[in-house]
Short mmCIF file of C-alpha atoms and ligand atoms in Angstrom, two decimals:
data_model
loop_
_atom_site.label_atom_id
_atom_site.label_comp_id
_atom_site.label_asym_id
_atom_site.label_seq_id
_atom_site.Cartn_x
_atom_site.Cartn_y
_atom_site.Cartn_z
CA UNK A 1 69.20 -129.61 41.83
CA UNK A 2 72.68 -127.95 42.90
CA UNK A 3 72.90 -126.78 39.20
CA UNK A 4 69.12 -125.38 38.68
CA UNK A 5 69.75 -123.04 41.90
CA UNK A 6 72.79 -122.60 40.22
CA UNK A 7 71.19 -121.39 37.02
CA UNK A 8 68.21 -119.33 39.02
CA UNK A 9 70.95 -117.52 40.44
CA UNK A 10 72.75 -117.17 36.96
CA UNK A 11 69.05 -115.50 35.55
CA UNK A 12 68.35 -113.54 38.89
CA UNK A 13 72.07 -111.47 38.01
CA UNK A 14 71.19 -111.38 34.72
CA UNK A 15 67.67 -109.71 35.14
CA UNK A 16 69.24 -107.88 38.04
CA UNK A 17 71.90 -106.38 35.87
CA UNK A 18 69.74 -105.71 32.87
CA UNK A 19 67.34 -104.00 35.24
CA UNK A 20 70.03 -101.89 36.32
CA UNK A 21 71.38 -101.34 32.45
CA UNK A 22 68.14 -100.23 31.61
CA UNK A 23 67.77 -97.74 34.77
CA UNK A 24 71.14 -96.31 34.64
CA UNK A 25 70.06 -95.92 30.31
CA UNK A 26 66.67 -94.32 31.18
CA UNK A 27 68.47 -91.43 33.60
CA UNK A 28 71.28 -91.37 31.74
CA UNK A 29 68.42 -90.43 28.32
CA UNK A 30 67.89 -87.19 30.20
CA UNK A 31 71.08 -85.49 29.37
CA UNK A 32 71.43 -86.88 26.21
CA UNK A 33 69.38 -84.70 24.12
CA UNK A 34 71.46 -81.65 25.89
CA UNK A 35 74.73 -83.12 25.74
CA UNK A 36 74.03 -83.85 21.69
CA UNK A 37 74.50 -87.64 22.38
CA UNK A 38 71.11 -88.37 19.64
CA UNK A 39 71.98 -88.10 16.01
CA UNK A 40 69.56 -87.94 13.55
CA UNK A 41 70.18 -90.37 10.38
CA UNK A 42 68.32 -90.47 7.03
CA UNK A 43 67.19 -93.69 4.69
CA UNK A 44 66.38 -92.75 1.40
CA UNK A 45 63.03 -93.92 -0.37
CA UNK A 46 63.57 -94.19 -3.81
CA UNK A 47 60.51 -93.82 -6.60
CA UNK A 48 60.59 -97.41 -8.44
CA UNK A 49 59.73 -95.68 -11.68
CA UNK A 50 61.94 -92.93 -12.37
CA UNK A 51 64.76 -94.12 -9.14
CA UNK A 52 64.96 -90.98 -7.68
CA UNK A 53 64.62 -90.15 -3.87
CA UNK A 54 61.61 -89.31 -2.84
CA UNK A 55 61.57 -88.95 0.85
CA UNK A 56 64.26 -89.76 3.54
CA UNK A 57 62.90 -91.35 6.71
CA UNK A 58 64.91 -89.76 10.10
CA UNK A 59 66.21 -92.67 12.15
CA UNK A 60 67.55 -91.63 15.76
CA UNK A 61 70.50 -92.77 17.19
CA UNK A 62 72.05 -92.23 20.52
CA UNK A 63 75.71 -92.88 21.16
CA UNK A 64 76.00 -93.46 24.78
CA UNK A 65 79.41 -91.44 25.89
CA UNK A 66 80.69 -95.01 27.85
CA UNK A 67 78.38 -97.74 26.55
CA UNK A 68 78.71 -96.63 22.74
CA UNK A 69 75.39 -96.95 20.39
CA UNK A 70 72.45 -97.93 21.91
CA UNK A 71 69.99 -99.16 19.07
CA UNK A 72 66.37 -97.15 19.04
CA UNK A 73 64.28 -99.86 19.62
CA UNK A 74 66.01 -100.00 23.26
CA UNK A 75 65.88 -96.41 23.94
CA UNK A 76 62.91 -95.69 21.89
CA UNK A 77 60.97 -98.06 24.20
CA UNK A 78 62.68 -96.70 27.73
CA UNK A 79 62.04 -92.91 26.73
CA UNK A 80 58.29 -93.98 26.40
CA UNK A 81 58.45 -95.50 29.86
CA UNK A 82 59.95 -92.43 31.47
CA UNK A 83 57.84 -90.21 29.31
CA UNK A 84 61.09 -88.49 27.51
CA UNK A 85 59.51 -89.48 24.53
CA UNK A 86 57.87 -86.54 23.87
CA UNK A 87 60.99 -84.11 24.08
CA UNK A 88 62.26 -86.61 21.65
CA UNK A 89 60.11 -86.44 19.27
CA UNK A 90 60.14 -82.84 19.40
CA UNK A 91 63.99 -82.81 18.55
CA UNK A 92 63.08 -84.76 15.98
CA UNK A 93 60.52 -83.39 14.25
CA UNK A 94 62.81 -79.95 14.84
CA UNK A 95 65.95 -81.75 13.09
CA UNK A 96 64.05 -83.46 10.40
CA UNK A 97 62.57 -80.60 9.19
CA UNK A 98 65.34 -78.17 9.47
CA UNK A 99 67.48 -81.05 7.12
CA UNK A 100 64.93 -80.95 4.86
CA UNK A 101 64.48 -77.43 3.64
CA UNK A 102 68.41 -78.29 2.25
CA UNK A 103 66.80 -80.47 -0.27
CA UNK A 104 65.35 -80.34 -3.19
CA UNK A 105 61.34 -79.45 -3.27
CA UNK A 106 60.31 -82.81 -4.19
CA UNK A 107 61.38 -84.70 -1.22
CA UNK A 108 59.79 -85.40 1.89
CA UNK A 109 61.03 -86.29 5.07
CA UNK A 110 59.20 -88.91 7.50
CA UNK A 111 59.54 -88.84 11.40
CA UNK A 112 58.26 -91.93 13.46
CA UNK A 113 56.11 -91.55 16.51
CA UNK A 114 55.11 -93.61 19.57
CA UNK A 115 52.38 -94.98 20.87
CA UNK A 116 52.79 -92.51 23.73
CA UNK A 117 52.86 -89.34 21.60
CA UNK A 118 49.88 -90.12 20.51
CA UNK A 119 48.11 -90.56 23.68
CA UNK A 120 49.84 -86.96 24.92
CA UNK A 121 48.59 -83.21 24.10
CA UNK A 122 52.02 -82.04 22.71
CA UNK A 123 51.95 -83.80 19.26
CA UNK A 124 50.42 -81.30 16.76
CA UNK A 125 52.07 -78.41 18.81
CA UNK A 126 55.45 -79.44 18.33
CA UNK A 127 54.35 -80.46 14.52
CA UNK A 128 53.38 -77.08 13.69
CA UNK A 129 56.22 -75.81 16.16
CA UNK A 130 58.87 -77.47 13.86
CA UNK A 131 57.20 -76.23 10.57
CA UNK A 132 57.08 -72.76 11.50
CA UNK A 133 60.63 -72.82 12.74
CA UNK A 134 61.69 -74.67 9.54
CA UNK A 135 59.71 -73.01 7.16
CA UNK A 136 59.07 -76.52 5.45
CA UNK A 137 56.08 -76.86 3.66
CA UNK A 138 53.32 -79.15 5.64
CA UNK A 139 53.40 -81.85 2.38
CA UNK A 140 56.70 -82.34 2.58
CA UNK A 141 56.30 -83.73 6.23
CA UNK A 142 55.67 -87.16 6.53
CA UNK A 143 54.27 -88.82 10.23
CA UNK A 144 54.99 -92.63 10.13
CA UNK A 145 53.06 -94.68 13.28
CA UNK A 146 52.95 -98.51 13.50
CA UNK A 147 50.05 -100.61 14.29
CA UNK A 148 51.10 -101.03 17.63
CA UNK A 149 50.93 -97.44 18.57
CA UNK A 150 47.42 -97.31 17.27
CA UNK A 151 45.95 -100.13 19.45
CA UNK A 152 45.72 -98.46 23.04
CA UNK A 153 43.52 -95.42 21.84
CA UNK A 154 42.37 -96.02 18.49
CA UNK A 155 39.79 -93.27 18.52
CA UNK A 156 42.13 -90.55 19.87
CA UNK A 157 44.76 -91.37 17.91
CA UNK A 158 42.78 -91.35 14.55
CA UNK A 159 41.84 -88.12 15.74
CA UNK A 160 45.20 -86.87 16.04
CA UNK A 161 46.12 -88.37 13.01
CA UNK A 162 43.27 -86.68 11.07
CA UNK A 163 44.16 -83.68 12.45
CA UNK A 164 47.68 -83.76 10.74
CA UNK A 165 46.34 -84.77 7.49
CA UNK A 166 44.13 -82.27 7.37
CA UNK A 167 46.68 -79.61 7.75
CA UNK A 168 48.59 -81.23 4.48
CA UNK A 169 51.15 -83.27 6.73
CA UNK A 170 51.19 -87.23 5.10
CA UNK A 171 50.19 -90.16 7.82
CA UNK A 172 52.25 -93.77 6.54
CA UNK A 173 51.18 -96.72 8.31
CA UNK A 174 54.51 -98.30 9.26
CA UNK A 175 55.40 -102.03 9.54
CA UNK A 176 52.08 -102.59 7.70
CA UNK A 177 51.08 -106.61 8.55
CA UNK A 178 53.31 -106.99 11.25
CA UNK A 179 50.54 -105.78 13.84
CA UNK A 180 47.40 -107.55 15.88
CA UNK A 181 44.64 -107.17 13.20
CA UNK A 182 46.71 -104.88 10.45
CA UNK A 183 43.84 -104.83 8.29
CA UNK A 184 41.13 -103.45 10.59
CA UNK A 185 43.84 -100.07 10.86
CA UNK A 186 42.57 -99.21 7.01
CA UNK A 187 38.98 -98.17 8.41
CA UNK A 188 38.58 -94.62 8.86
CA UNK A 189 41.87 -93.65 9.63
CA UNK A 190 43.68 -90.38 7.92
CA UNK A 191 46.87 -92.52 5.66
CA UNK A 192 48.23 -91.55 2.74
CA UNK A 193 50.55 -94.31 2.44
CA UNK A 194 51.55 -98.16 3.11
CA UNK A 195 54.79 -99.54 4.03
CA UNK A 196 54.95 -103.09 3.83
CA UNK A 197 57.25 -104.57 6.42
CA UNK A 198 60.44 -106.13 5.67
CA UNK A 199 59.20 -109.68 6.78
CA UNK A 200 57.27 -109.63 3.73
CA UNK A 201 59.81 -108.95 1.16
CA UNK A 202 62.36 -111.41 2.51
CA UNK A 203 61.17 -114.32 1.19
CA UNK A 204 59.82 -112.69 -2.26
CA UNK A 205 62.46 -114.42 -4.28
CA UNK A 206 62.54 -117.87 -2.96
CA UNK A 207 59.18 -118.35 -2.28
CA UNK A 208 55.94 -118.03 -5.08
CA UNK A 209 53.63 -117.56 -2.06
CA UNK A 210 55.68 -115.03 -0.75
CA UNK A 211 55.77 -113.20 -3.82
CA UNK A 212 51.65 -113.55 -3.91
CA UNK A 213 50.92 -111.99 -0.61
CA UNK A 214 53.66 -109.24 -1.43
CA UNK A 215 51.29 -108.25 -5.23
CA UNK A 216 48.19 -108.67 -3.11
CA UNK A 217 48.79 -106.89 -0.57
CA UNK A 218 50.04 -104.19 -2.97
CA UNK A 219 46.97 -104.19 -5.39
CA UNK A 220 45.04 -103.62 -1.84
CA UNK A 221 46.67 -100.97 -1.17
CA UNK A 222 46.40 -99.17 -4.72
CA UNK A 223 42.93 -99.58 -4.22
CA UNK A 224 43.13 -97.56 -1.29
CA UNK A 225 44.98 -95.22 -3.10
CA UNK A 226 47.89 -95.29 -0.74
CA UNK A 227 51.27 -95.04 -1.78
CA UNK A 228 53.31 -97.96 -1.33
CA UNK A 229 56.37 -98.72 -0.04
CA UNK A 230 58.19 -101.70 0.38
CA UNK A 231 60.58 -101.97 3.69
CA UNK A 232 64.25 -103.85 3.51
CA UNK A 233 65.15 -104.07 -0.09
CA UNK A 234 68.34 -105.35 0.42
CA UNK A 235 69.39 -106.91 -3.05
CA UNK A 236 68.68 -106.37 -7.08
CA UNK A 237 66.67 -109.71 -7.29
CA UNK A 238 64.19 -108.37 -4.70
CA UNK A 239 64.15 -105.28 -6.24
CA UNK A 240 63.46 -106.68 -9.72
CA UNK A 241 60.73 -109.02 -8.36
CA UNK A 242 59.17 -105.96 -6.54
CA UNK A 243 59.29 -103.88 -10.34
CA UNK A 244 58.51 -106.95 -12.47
CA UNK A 245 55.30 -108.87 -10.15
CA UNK A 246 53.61 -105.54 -7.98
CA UNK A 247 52.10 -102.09 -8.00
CA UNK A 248 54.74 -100.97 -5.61
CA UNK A 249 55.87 -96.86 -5.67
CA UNK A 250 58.71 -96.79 -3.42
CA UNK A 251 61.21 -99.09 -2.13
CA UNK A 252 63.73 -98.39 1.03
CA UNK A 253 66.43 -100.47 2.05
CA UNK A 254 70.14 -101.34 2.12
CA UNK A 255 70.45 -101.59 -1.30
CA UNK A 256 69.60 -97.92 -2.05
CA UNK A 257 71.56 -97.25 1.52
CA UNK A 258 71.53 -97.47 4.83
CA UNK A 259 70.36 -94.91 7.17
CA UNK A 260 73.49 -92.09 7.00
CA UNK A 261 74.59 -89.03 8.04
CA UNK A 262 72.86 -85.53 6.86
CA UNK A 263 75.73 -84.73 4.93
CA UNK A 264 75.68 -87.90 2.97
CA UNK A 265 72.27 -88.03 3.10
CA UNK A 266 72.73 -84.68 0.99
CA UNK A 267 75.06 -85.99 -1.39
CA UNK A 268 73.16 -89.01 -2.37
CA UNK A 269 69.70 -86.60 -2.93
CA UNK A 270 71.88 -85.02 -5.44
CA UNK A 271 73.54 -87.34 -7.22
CA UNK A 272 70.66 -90.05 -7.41
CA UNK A 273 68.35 -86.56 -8.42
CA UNK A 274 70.31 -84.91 -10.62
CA UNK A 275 68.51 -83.97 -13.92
CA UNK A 276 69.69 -86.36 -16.44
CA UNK A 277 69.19 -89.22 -14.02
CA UNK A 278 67.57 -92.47 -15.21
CA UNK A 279 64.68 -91.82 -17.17
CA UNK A 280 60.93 -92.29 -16.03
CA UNK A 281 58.89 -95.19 -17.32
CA UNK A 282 62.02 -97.68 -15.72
CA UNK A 283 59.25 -99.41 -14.36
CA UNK A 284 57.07 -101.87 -16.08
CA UNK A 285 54.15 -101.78 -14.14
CA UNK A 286 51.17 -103.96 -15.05
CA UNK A 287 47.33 -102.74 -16.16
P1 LIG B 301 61.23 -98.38 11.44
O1 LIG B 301 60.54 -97.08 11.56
O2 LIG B 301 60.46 -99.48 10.80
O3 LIG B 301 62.58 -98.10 10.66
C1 LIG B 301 63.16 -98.98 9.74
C2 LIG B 301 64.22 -99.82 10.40
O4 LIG B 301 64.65 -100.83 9.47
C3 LIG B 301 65.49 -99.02 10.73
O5 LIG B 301 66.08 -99.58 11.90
C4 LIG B 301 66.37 -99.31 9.52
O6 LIG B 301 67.75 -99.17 9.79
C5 LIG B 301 66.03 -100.74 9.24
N1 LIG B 301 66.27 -101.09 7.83
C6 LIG B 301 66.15 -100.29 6.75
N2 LIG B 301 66.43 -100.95 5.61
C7 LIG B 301 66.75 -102.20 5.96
C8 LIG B 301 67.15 -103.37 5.21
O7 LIG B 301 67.28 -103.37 3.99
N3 LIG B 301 67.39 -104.51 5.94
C9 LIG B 301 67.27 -104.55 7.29
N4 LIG B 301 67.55 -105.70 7.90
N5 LIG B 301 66.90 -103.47 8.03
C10 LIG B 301 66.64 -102.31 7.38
P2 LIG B 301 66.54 -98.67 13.12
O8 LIG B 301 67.11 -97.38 12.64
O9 LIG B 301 67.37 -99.55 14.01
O10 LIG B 301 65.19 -98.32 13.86
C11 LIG B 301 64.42 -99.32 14.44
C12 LIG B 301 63.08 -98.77 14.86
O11 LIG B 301 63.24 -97.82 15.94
C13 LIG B 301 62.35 -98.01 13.76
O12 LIG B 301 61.70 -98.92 12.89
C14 LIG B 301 61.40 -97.17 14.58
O13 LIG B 301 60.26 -97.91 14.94
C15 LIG B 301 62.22 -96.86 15.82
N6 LIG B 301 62.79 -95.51 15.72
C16 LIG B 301 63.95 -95.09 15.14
N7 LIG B 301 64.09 -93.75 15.25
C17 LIG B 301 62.98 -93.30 15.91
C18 LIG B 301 62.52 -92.00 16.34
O14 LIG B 301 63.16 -90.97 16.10
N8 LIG B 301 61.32 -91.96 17.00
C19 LIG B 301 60.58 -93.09 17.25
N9 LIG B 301 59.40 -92.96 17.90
N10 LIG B 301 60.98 -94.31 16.85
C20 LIG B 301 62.15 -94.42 16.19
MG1 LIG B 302 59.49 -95.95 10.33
MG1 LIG B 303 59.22 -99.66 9.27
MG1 LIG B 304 60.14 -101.05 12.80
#
């Protein structure tokens, strides 16, 4: 008895202290944007058939000046409970597109969204905001949003989302299977591409049924006519099974590179890009 009070006390500090992590995190958010704590870093997606890059998705990071790197999917998830979200987003969209213009014409860049931009007002503003002040072309902007963020306001988010895509800007459902009811998303709603979450691909090489779902869910999606991307290639084997066994366009992960720097990011466009890089038709892709 002595040693459950003893362990309610041991949780009480615990959610006491993480309480107070996470409020001292949420005021501390406010400044960060000013005091150019957030970073923006860039994953390459690489086209399976000819292996060049063909977009770069924008990954924030914050580096908290005492607590060192906080990951996004903590401060991601405070900013949309304080509602700092949208001045987030809005540095990143102006970041993301300001890199981009550096490369070369055929790559994209994709910034995710939250649920809670796309319950607000400022979205498209700060969209067309970032293009003007960029000077990027609209098709070389790339929206991601997860199933998650679509379940709250379905209508007024495929709204918003249709919105975008009719102004050239690309909508990717993100995650893609990972969410309540994944498949009911592909009704009526404004994407232009699929990325397959990582869960799926891990197993790809170990596991037949794995490998299935992955092809199936693929050959869905090309009937869609969505692009498709697979999430979390991490080594050659997964990579080959991906070429060899789907319909898959794109493939991000660790083993093209992790999400870097812009100036890294640059030097990888051009090396993996320059002209006498593999040749197309790498992939063999099935009738
Ligand atoms: P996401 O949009 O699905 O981004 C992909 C995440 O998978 C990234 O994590 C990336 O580092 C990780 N990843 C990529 N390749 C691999 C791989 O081969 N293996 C493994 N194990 N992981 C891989 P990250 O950067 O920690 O971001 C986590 C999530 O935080 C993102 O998931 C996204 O939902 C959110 N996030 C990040 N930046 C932003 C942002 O600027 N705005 C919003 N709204 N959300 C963001
Ligand atoms: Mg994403
Ligand atoms: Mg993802
Ligand atoms: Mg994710």
């Amino acid at each position: 008895k002595a040693r459950g009070k003893g362990q309610y006390q041991a949780f009480v500090a615990e959610m006491d202290s993480d309480f107070r992590y996470r409020q001292r995190l949420k005021s501390d958010l406010a400044l960060a944007i000013a005091q150019d704590e957030l970073k923006l870093f860039y994953q390459p997606l690489v086209d399976l058939g000819t292996r060049r890059v063909a977009g770069c998705e924008a990954l924030a990071r914050w580096t908290h000046p005492e607590l060192g790197p906080i990951p996004p999917d903590v401060f991601i998830g405070l900013a949309e409970e304080t509602g700092q979200i949208s001045a987030i987003t809005r540095w990143v969209l102006r970041t993301a597109t300001a890199e981009c213009v550096n490369w070369p014409k055929s790559v994209s860049v994709a910034v995710n969204v939250s649920a809670r931009d796309l319950r607000g007002e400022d979205l498209a503003m700060h969209v067309s905001e970032a293009l003007e002040a960029s000077g990027l072309a609209p098709g070389r902007l790339e929206i991601e949003v997860t199933e998650t963020a679509l379940i709250e306001d379905r209508e007024g988010a495929a709204a918003k989302l249709e919105l975008l895509a009719a102004n050239g800007i690309g909508i990717a459902l993100d995650d893609f299977g990972t969410g309540y009811s994944s498949l009911s998303y592909l009704h009526g709603m404004a994407f232009s591409k699929l990325k397959i979450d990582r869960s799926f691909i891990a197993g790809i090489t170990t596991s037949e049924r794995s490998l299935k779902l992955m092809a199936n869910v693929a050959r869905l999606g090309r009937d869609l006519d969505l692009v498709l991307v697979a999430e979390g290639v991490e080594t050659e084997d997964q990579l080959e099974a991906i070429a060899s066994h789907t319909t898959i366009d794109q493939v991000q992960g660790f083993l093209f590179g992790r999400p870097m720097p812009a100036d890294e990011t640059r030097e990888l466009i051009a090396s993996m890009n320059q002209a006498d890089a593999r040749p197309r038709g790498a992939k063999a892709r099935r009738p």
